[in-house]
XYZ file of C-alpha atoms in Angstrom:
334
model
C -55.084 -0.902 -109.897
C -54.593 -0.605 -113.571
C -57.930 -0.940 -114.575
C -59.021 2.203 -112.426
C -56.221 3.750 -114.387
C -57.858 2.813 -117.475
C -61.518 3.740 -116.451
C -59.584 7.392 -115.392
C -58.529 7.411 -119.159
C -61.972 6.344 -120.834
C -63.809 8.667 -119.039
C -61.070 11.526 -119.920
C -61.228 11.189 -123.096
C -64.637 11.405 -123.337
C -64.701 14.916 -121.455
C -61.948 15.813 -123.949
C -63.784 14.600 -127.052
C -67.294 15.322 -126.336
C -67.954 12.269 -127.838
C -65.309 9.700 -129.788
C -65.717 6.239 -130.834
C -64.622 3.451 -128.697
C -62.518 1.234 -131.740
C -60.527 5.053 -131.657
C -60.215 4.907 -127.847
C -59.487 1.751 -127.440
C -56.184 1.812 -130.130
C -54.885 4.926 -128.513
C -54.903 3.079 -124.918
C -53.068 0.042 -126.491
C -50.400 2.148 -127.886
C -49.254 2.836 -124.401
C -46.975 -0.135 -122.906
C -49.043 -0.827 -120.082
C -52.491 -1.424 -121.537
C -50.557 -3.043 -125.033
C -52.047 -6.230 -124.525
C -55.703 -4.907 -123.965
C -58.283 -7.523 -124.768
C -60.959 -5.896 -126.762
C -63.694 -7.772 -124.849
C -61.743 -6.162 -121.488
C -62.390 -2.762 -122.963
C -66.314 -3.301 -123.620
C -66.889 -4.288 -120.039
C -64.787 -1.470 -118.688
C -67.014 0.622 -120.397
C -69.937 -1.158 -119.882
C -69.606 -0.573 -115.993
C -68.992 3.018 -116.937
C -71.773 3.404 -118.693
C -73.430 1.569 -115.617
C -72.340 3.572 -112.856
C -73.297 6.778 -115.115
C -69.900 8.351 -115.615
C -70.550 8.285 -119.326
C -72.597 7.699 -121.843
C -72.538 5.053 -124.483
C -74.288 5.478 -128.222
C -75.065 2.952 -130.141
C -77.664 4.382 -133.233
C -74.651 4.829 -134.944
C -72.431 1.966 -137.404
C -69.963 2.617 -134.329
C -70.255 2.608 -130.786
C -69.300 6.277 -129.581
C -68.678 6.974 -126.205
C -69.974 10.130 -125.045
C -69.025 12.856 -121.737
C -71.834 13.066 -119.197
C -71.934 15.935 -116.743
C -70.749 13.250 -113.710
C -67.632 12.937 -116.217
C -66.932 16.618 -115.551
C -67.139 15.845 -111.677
C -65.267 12.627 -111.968
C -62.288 14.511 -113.751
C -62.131 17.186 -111.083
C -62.503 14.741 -108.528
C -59.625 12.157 -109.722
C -56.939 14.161 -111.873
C -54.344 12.157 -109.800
C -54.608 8.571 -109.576
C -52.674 8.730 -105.772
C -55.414 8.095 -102.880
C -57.382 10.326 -101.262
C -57.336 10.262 -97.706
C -59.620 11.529 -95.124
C -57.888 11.765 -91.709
C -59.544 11.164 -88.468
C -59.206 13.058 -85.121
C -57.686 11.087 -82.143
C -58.929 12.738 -79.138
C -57.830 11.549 -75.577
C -61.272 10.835 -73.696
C -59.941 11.416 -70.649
C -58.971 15.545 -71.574
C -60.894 15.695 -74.595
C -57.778 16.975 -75.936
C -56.630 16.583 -79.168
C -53.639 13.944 -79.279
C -53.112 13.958 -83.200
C -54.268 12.324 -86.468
C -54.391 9.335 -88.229
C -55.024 8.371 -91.506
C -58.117 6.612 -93.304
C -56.275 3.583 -94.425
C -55.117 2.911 -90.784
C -58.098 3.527 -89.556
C -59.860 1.022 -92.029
C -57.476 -1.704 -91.603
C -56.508 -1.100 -87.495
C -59.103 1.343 -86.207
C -61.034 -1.114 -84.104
C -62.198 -0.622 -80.797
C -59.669 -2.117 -78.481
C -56.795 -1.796 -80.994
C -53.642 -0.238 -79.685
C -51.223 1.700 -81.255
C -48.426 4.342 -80.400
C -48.729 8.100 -81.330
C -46.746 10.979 -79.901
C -44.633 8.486 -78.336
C -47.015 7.504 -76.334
C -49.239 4.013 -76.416
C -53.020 4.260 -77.133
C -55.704 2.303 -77.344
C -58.954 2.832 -79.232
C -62.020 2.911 -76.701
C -64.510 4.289 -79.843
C -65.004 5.209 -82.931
C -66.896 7.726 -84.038
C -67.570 8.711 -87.067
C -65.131 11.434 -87.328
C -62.863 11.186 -84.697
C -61.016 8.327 -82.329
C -61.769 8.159 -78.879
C -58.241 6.992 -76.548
C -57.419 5.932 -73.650
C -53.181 5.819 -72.783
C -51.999 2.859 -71.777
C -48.681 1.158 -70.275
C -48.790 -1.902 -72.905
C -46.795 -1.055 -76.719
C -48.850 -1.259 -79.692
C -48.272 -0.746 -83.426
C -46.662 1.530 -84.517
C -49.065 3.639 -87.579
C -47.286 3.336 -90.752
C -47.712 5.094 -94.076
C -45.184 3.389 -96.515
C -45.346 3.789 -99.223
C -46.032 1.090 -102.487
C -42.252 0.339 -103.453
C -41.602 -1.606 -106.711
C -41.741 -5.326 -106.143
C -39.193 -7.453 -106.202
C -39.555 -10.409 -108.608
C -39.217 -14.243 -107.520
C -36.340 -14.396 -109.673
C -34.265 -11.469 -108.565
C -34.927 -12.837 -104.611
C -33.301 -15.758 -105.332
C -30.746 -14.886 -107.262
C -29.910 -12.940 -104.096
C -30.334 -16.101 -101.958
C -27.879 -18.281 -104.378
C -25.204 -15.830 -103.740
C -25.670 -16.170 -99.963
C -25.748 -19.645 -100.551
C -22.274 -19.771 -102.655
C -20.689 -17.158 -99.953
C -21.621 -19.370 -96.996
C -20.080 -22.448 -98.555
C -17.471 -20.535 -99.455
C -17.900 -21.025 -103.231
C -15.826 -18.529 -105.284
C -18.289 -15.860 -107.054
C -16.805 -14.526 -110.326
C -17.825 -12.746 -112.835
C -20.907 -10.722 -111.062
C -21.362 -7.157 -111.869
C -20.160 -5.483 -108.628
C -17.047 -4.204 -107.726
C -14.571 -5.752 -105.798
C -14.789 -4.007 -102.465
C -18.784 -4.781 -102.515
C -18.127 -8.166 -102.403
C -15.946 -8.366 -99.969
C -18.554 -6.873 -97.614
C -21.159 -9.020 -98.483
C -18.521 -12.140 -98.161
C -17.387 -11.075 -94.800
C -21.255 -10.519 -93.421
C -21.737 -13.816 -94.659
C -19.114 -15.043 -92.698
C -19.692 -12.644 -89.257
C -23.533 -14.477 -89.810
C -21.638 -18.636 -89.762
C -19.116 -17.753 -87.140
C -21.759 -16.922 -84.856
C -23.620 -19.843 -84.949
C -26.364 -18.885 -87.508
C -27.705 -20.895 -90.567
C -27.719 -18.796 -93.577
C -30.749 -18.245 -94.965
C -30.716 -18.801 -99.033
C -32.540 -19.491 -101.917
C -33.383 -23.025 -100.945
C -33.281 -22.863 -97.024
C -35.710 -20.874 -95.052
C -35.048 -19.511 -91.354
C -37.199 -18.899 -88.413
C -35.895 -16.427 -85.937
C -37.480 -15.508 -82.854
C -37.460 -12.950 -80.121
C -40.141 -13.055 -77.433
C -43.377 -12.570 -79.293
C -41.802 -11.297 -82.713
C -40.928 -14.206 -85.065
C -38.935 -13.415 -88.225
C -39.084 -15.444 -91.314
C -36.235 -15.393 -93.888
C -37.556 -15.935 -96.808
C -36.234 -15.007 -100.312
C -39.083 -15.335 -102.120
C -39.501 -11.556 -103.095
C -42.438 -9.370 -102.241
C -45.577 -10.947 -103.546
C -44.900 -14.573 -102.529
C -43.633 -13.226 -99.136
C -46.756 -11.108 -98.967
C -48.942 -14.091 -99.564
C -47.478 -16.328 -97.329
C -47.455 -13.875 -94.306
C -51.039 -13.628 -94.710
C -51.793 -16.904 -94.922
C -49.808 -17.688 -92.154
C -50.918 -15.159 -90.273
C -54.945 -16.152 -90.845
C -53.954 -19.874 -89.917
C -52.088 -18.903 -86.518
C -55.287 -16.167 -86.048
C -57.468 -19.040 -86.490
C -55.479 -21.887 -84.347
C -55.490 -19.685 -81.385
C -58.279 -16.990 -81.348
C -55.977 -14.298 -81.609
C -54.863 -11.722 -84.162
C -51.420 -11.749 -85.649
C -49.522 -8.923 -86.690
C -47.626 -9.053 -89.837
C -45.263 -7.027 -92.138
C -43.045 -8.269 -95.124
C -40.698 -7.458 -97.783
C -38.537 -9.167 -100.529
C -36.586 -11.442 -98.145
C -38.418 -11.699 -94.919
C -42.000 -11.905 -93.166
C -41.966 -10.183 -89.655
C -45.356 -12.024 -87.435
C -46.168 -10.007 -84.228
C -47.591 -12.345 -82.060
C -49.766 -11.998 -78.991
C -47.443 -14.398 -77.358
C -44.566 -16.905 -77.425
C -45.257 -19.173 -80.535
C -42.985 -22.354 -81.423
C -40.998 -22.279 -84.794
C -42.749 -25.719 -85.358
C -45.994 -24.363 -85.746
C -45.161 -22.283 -88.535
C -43.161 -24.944 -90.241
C -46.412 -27.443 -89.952
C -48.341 -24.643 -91.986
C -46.051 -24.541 -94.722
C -45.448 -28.439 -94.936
C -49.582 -29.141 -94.561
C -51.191 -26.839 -96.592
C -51.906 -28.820 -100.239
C -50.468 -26.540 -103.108
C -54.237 -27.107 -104.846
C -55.955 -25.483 -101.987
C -53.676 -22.187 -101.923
C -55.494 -20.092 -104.687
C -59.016 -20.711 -102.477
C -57.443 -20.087 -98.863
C -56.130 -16.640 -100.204
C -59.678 -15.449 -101.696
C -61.333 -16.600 -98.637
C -58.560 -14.925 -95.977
C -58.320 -11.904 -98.811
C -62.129 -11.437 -98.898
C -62.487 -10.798 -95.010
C -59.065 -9.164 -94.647
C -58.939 -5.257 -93.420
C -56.506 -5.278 -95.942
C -58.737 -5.260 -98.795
C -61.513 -2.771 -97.473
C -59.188 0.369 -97.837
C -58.505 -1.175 -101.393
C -61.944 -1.636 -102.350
C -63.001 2.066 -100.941
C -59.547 3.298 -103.009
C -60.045 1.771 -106.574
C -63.775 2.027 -106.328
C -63.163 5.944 -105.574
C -60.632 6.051 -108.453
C -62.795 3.903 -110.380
C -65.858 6.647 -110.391
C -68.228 4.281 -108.938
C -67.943 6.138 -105.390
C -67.658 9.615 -104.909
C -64.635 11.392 -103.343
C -66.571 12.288 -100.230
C -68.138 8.439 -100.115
C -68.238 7.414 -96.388
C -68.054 3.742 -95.918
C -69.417 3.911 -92.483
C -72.866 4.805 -94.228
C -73.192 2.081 -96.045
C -70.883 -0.943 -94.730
C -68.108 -2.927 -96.223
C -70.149 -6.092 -96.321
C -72.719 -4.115 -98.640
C -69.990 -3.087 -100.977
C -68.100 -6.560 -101.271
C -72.061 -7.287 -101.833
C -72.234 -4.699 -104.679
C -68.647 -4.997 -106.603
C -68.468 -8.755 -105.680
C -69.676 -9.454 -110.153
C -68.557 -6.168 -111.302
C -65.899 -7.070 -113.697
């Protein structure tokens, strides 16, 4: 989150300065690309909710505001010299034994760590019979589950670069010629001839304009080359919708050119098509907030920036206080 980067910097600077006025602080942040198009009125509330959360100190008896270090700025710098998460990671203990089986990471356990939840480790399938609050009780099971993941945040793809990609699937499957594209020769002849392996067997080409459903018992594949934020946003709201149509939870993964739904049972292509043809374009922006706000998604990335942010400490268990409270608490904070 880029604003936790920039509370990271305020309060650094302020441990490095002792004290330094904020029209100084704020033109050495806009010199850097990423902040260059700072609003000033961003900066005062950034510090503002610094000066809120008492990670520094702000004085104004002066003709200039100065923002000043406060011992928490100290702790705050120790605590946060890297902006990469900090993860605690949680015991999974077979009940049965009461042997230890492995680990598992915060963020999975945040977003997947509910009772009843299954999941593989060691090979094996697992599912969670309790949580405690520092360790997994599991019981092995005969039914697959997912698979923990820790991938990592690659650089999105842009809209524009997805479907550039689907318009030269498009011109290979109608066998338009492609000139003058920077790749080599032998590149394209690949691409060509997987184009072609794809129409000989039977399959529709997914491209920039035409979307594909593909489905294999309960895992349905969506082609889409939207890239990775408009693919990420439509999984999830499609996901939520099928979640809500038939009381069950829906799996989901995506990337620049597809959505992956793992579904708790055989689902017809149709329903996903009536989602995308009856949800009004005017609606979207409040369907997301609403399926974002109560998504497991969003609590490990509330605990993360909020952590980063210096408005929880390092060693802040959410299980104390409860992710309803915090939404509660952050819900107005900037």
């Amino acid at each position: 989150n880029p604003l936790s980067v920039l509370s990271n910097q305020i309060i650094s600077m302020a441990l490095e300065y002792g004290q330094i006025p904020a029209k100084n602080a704020y033109e050495i942040i806009i010199r850097s690309y990423p902040f260059s198009t700072l609003s000033w009125d961003l900066f005062q509330s950034i510090v503002s909710q610094l000066k809120d959360q008492r990670s520094i100190w702000i004085d104004e008896e002066h003709e200039q505001i100065l923002l000043v270090k406060r011992a928490n700025s100290r702790h705050y710098f120790l605590d946060n010299i890297s902006m990469i998460p900090d993860e605690k990671t949680y015991p999974v203990i077979d009940i049965s034994t009461r042997k230890s089986i492995g680990t598992l990471d915060e963020s999975f356990v945040l977003t997947s760590g509910f009772e009843g939840e299954k999941f593989i480790l060691r090979g094996r399938p697992w599912m969670i019979i309790k949580r405690e609050d520092t360790e997994l009780l599991v019981s092995p099971i005969k039914e697959i589950g997912t698979i923990p993941s820790w991938i990592g945040e690659d650089i999105p793809v842009p809209f524009e670069v997805a479907q550039e990609v689907g318009i030269l699937r498009r011109f290979a499957a109608e066998e338009r010629e492609i000139t003058q594209y920077p790749c080599n020769e032998g590149t394209l002849k690949k691409f060509i001839a997987y184009i072609d392996t794809q129409k000989k067997a039977g399959f529709i080409v997914p491209t920039d304009s035409t979307i594909t459903i593909d489905v294999e018992d309960k895992t349905m594949v969506l082609n889409t080359c939207f890239g990775t934020k408009i693919n990420e946003t439509l999984g999830r709201l499609i996901s939520a919708m099928l979640a809500q149509a038939i009381g069950e939870s829906i799996g989901i993964n995506s990337d620049a050119y597809r959505i992956n739904l793992e579904l708790p049972g055989r689902i017809p292509p149709e329903r996903i098509k009536e989602i995308l043809f009856k949800i009004q374009p005017d609606t979207l922006e409040y369907l997301m907030k609403t399926i974002l706000q109560n998504s497991t998604y969003l609590r490990w990335q509330l605990v993360h920036v909020a952590r980063k942010f210096g408005a929880l400490r390092k060693d802040f268990d959410y299980k104390m206080v409860g992710m309803k409270r915090l939404f509660g608490l952050f819900e107005q904070s900037l």
